[in-house]
């Protein structure tokens, strides 16, 4: 049962991260920009994702991921991922987690990152990821593709 749940989480994280990567490359608003949806008239800030520490990492380092500007009460898929194709992320299924954003649209969660892992993409393909040759990110996305990434440096 647990492997099935991790597989579903991995599929969600990989698919949302891949789509978001494509969307992010196609449209990148200025830092701190806000948008106003035509239907609501409300101002929504872009999500801000951070990890501490995020540089000088070594295998099995525990980091703290913080995110703001998220949809309150929404479930976000969080994990260490690498871009393996222009349209696909492969994520570490062993450490991916689901986290619910607070009523104020924030998340704080610890995660152990790896310097090498087998990444799984949404299409079921697996990829050997070694951070010495392949940059990784922390990806935080919900099923509506709201979220973002922040880079890691080993």
PDB file of C-alpha atoms in Angstrom:
ATOM      1  CA  UNK A   1       0.000   0.000   0.000  1.00  0.00           C
ATOM      2  CA  UNK A   2       2.765   2.471   0.878  1.00  0.00           C
ATOM      3  CA  UNK A   3       4.573   1.887  -2.464  1.00  0.00           C
ATOM      4  CA  UNK A   4       1.323   2.579  -4.336  1.00  0.00           C
ATOM      5  CA  UNK A   5       0.882   5.851  -2.447  1.00  0.00           C
ATOM      6  CA  UNK A   6       4.491   6.881  -3.141  1.00  0.00           C
ATOM      7  CA  UNK A   7       3.960   6.048  -6.818  1.00  0.00           C
ATOM      8  CA  UNK A   8       0.866   8.253  -6.951  1.00  0.00           C
ATOM      9  CA  UNK A   9       2.703  11.065  -5.174  1.00  0.00           C
ATOM     10  CA  UNK A  10       5.642  10.716  -7.542  1.00  0.00           C
ATOM     11  CA  UNK A  11       3.369  10.822 -10.572  1.00  0.00           C
ATOM     12  CA  UNK A  12       1.642  13.955  -9.245  1.00  0.00           C
ATOM     13  CA  UNK A  13       4.907  15.692  -8.349  1.00  0.00           C
ATOM     14  CA  UNK A  14       6.613  14.775 -11.608  1.00  0.00           C
ATOM     15  CA  UNK A  15       3.656  15.771 -13.762  1.00  0.00           C
ATOM     16  CA  UNK A  16       3.044  19.048 -11.972  1.00  0.00           C
ATOM     17  CA  UNK A  17       6.738  19.920 -11.884  1.00  0.00           C
ATOM     18  CA  UNK A  18       7.169  19.125 -15.583  1.00  0.00           C
ATOM     19  CA  UNK A  19       4.164  21.199 -16.597  1.00  0.00           C
ATOM     20  CA  UNK A  20       5.194  24.013 -14.302  1.00  0.00           C
ATOM     21  CA  UNK A  21       8.715  23.919 -15.751  1.00  0.00           C
ATOM     22  CA  UNK A  22       7.245  24.337 -19.214  1.00  0.00           C
ATOM     23  CA  UNK A  23       4.920  27.098 -18.055  1.00  0.00           C
ATOM     24  CA  UNK A  24       7.734  28.758 -16.142  1.00  0.00           C
ATOM     25  CA  UNK A  25       9.948  28.833 -19.213  1.00  0.00           C
ATOM     26  CA  UNK A  26       7.127  30.231 -21.311  1.00  0.00           C
ATOM     27  CA  UNK A  27       6.095  32.971 -18.862  1.00  0.00           C
ATOM     28  CA  UNK A  28       8.253  34.429 -16.141  1.00  0.00           C
ATOM     29  CA  UNK A  29       6.801  37.451 -14.321  1.00  0.00           C
ATOM     30  CA  UNK A  30       9.107  39.923 -12.627  1.00  0.00           C
ATOM     31  CA  UNK A  31      10.221  39.056  -9.100  1.00  0.00           C
ATOM     32  CA  UNK A  32       7.583  40.026  -6.561  1.00  0.00           C
ATOM     33  CA  UNK A  33       5.017  40.690  -9.287  1.00  0.00           C
ATOM     34  CA  UNK A  34       1.343  40.245  -8.588  1.00  0.00           C
ATOM     35  CA  UNK A  35      -1.386  39.298 -11.007  1.00  0.00           C
ATOM     36  CA  UNK A  36      -5.055  40.099 -10.908  1.00  0.00           C
ATOM     37  CA  UNK A  37      -7.345  37.342 -12.189  1.00  0.00           C
ATOM     38  CA  UNK A  38     -10.081  38.828 -14.375  1.00  0.00           C
ATOM     39  CA  UNK A  39     -12.803  36.813 -12.668  1.00  0.00           C
ATOM     40  CA  UNK A  40     -12.048  37.736  -9.074  1.00  0.00           C
ATOM     41  CA  UNK A  41     -10.423  41.128  -8.994  1.00  0.00           C
ATOM     42  CA  UNK A  42      -8.170  39.809  -6.204  1.00  0.00           C
ATOM     43  CA  UNK A  43      -4.410  40.268  -6.227  1.00  0.00           C
ATOM     44  CA  UNK A  44      -2.385  37.064  -5.908  1.00  0.00           C
ATOM     45  CA  UNK A  45       1.366  37.047  -5.217  1.00  0.00           C
ATOM     46  CA  UNK A  46       3.598  34.499  -6.869  1.00  0.00           C
ATOM     47  CA  UNK A  47       4.688  31.611  -4.650  1.00  0.00           C
ATOM     48  CA  UNK A  48       8.114  31.987  -3.042  1.00  0.00           C
ATOM     49  CA  UNK A  49      10.010  28.768  -2.268  1.00  0.00           C
ATOM     50  CA  UNK A  50      13.221  28.621  -0.213  1.00  0.00           C
ATOM     51  CA  UNK A  51      15.439  25.941   1.298  1.00  0.00           C
ATOM     52  CA  UNK A  52      17.916  26.292   4.176  1.00  0.00           C
ATOM     53  CA  UNK A  53      20.607  25.365   3.795  1.00  0.00           C
ATOM     54  CA  UNK A  54      20.554  25.279  -0.016  1.00  0.00           C
ATOM     55  CA  UNK A  55      24.283  25.422  -0.820  1.00  0.00           C
ATOM     56  CA  UNK A  56      27.285  23.382   0.260  1.00  0.00           C
ATOM     57  CA  UNK A  57      25.021  20.371   0.733  1.00  0.00           C
ATOM     58  CA  UNK A  58      26.232  16.799   1.218  1.00  0.00           C
ATOM     59  CA  UNK A  59      24.444  13.461   1.007  1.00  0.00           C
ATOM     60  CA  UNK A  60      21.702  12.961   3.626  1.00  0.00           C
ATOM     61  CA  UNK A  61      21.585  16.621   4.685  1.00  0.00           C
ATOM     62  CA  UNK A  62      18.295  17.626   6.297  1.00  0.00           C
ATOM     63  CA  UNK A  63      17.046  20.956   4.971  1.00  0.00           C
ATOM     64  CA  UNK A  64      14.047  23.121   5.839  1.00  0.00           C
ATOM     65  CA  UNK A  65      11.761  24.075   2.979  1.00  0.00           C
ATOM     66  CA  UNK A  66       9.611  27.180   3.376  1.00  0.00           C
ATOM     67  CA  UNK A  67       6.971  28.388   0.946  1.00  0.00           C
ATOM     68  CA  UNK A  68       4.695  31.421   0.973  1.00  0.00           C
ATOM     69  CA  UNK A  69       2.053  32.706  -1.417  1.00  0.00           C
ATOM     70  CA  UNK A  70       0.405  29.283  -1.751  1.00  0.00           C
ATOM     71  CA  UNK A  71      -3.297  28.458  -1.945  1.00  0.00           C
ATOM     72  CA  UNK A  72      -4.503  28.078   1.688  1.00  0.00           C
ATOM     73  CA  UNK A  73      -5.586  24.538   2.548  1.00  0.00           C
ATOM     74  CA  UNK A  74      -4.310  23.104  -0.738  1.00  0.00           C
ATOM     75  CA  UNK A  75      -2.208  19.911  -0.725  1.00  0.00           C
ATOM     76  CA  UNK A  76       1.262  20.439  -2.202  1.00  0.00           C
ATOM     77  CA  UNK A  77       3.635  17.753  -3.472  1.00  0.00           C
ATOM     78  CA  UNK A  78       7.172  18.459  -2.275  1.00  0.00           C
ATOM     79  CA  UNK A  79      10.395  16.738  -3.324  1.00  0.00           C
ATOM     80  CA  UNK A  80      13.946  16.814  -4.657  1.00  0.00           C
ATOM     81  CA  UNK A  81      13.839  16.753  -8.452  1.00  0.00           C
ATOM     82  CA  UNK A  82      16.047  17.198 -11.511  1.00  0.00           C
ATOM     83  CA  UNK A  83      15.155  18.316 -15.029  1.00  0.00           C
ATOM     84  CA  UNK A  84      15.907  15.258 -17.163  1.00  0.00           C
ATOM     85  CA  UNK A  85      14.363  16.596 -20.375  1.00  0.00           C
ATOM     86  CA  UNK A  86      13.129  20.065 -21.316  1.00  0.00           C
ATOM     87  CA  UNK A  87       9.596  18.933 -20.441  1.00  0.00           C
ATOM     88  CA  UNK A  88      10.206  16.451 -17.614  1.00  0.00           C
ATOM     89  CA  UNK A  89      11.399  16.297 -14.029  1.00  0.00           C
ATOM     90  CA  UNK A  90      12.519  13.098 -12.298  1.00  0.00           C
ATOM     91  CA  UNK A  91      12.009  13.162  -8.536  1.00  0.00           C
ATOM     92  CA  UNK A  92      13.280  11.103  -5.617  1.00  0.00           C
ATOM     93  CA  UNK A  93      10.285   8.936  -4.702  1.00  0.00           C
ATOM     94  CA  UNK A  94      11.983   7.845  -1.474  1.00  0.00           C
ATOM     95  CA  UNK A  95      11.736  11.343   0.019  1.00  0.00           C
ATOM     96  CA  UNK A  96       8.730  13.015  -1.683  1.00  0.00           C
ATOM     97  CA  UNK A  97       5.953  14.134   0.674  1.00  0.00           C
ATOM     98  CA  UNK A  98       2.520  15.746   0.545  1.00  0.00           C
ATOM     99  CA  UNK A  99       2.021  18.842   2.723  1.00  0.00           C
ATOM    100  CA  UNK A 100      -1.105  20.962   3.258  1.00  0.00           C
ATOM    101  CA  UNK A 101      -0.636  24.737   3.083  1.00  0.00           C
ATOM    102  CA  UNK A 102      -1.702  26.648   6.190  1.00  0.00           C
ATOM    103  CA  UNK A 103      -4.654  29.035   6.326  1.00  0.00           C
ATOM    104  CA  UNK A 104      -2.198  31.806   5.418  1.00  0.00           C
ATOM    105  CA  UNK A 105      -0.788  29.908   2.411  1.00  0.00           C
ATOM    106  CA  UNK A 106       2.513  28.847   3.950  1.00  0.00           C
ATOM    107  CA  UNK A 107       4.402  25.577   4.289  1.00  0.00           C
ATOM    108  CA  UNK A 108       7.424  24.696   6.415  1.00  0.00           C
ATOM    109  CA  UNK A 109       8.753  21.146   6.149  1.00  0.00           C
ATOM    110  CA  UNK A 110      12.073  19.364   6.655  1.00  0.00           C
ATOM    111  CA  UNK A 111      13.367  17.012   3.982  1.00  0.00           C
ATOM    112  CA  UNK A 112      16.520  14.932   3.649  1.00  0.00           C
ATOM    113  CA  UNK A 113      18.252  15.489   0.302  1.00  0.00           C
ATOM    114  CA  UNK A 114      20.496  13.031  -1.493  1.00  0.00           C
ATOM    115  CA  UNK A 115      23.587  13.647  -3.613  1.00  0.00           C
ATOM    116  CA  UNK A 116      22.555  10.765  -5.868  1.00  0.00           C
ATOM    117  CA  UNK A 117      19.264   8.951  -6.341  1.00  0.00           C
ATOM    118  CA  UNK A 118      17.119   7.203  -8.902  1.00  0.00           C
ATOM    119  CA  UNK A 119      14.652   9.774 -10.114  1.00  0.00           C
ATOM    120  CA  UNK A 120      11.261   8.733 -11.406  1.00  0.00           C
ATOM    121  CA  UNK A 121       9.397  10.772 -14.010  1.00  0.00           C
ATOM    122  CA  UNK A 122       5.626  11.038 -14.408  1.00  0.00           C
ATOM    123  CA  UNK A 123       5.765   8.741 -17.455  1.00  0.00           C
ATOM    124  CA  UNK A 124       7.259   5.961 -15.296  1.00  0.00           C
ATOM    125  CA  UNK A 125      10.796   6.252 -16.673  1.00  0.00           C
ATOM    126  CA  UNK A 126      13.686   6.235 -14.193  1.00  0.00           C
ATOM    127  CA  UNK A 127      16.835   8.303 -14.341  1.00  0.00           C
ATOM    128  CA  UNK A 128      20.116   8.080 -12.414  1.00  0.00           C
ATOM    129  CA  UNK A 129      20.597  11.486 -10.784  1.00  0.00           C
ATOM    130  CA  UNK A 130      24.023  12.535  -9.517  1.00  0.00           C
ATOM    131  CA  UNK A 131      24.136  16.106  -8.220  1.00  0.00           C
ATOM    132  CA  UNK A 132      27.801  16.402  -9.259  1.00  0.00           C
ATOM    133  CA  UNK A 133      26.622  16.420 -12.886  1.00  0.00           C
ATOM    134  CA  UNK A 134      22.873  17.147 -12.720  1.00  0.00           C
ATOM    135  CA  UNK A 135      21.511  20.152 -10.815  1.00  0.00           C
ATOM    136  CA  UNK A 136      18.551  19.472  -8.531  1.00  0.00           C
ATOM    137  CA  UNK A 137      15.783  21.618  -7.112  1.00  0.00           C
ATOM    138  CA  UNK A 138      13.167  21.443  -4.426  1.00  0.00           C
ATOM    139  CA  UNK A 139       9.830  21.391  -6.251  1.00  0.00           C
ATOM    140  CA  UNK A 140       6.591  22.395  -4.498  1.00  0.00           C
ATOM    141  CA  UNK A 141       3.404  22.101  -6.597  1.00  0.00           C
ATOM    142  CA  UNK A 142      -0.258  21.303  -6.128  1.00  0.00           C
ATOM    143  CA  UNK A 143      -2.552  19.576  -8.634  1.00  0.00           C
ATOM    144  CA  UNK A 144      -3.484  22.973 -10.137  1.00  0.00           C
ATOM    145  CA  UNK A 145       0.238  23.601 -10.903  1.00  0.00           C
ATOM    146  CA  UNK A 146       0.498  26.371  -8.297  1.00  0.00           C
ATOM    147  CA  UNK A 147       3.911  26.471  -6.637  1.00  0.00           C
ATOM    148  CA  UNK A 148       7.532  26.723  -7.680  1.00  0.00           C
ATOM    149  CA  UNK A 149      11.078  25.487  -7.293  1.00  0.00           C
ATOM    150  CA  UNK A 150      14.279  26.558  -5.602  1.00  0.00           C
ATOM    151  CA  UNK A 151      17.765  25.338  -6.610  1.00  0.00           C
ATOM    152  CA  UNK A 152      20.047  23.166  -4.506  1.00  0.00           C
ATOM    153  CA  UNK A 153      23.849  23.126  -4.670  1.00  0.00           C
ATOM    154  CA  UNK A 154      25.975  20.201  -3.496  1.00  0.00           C
TER     155      UNK A 154
END
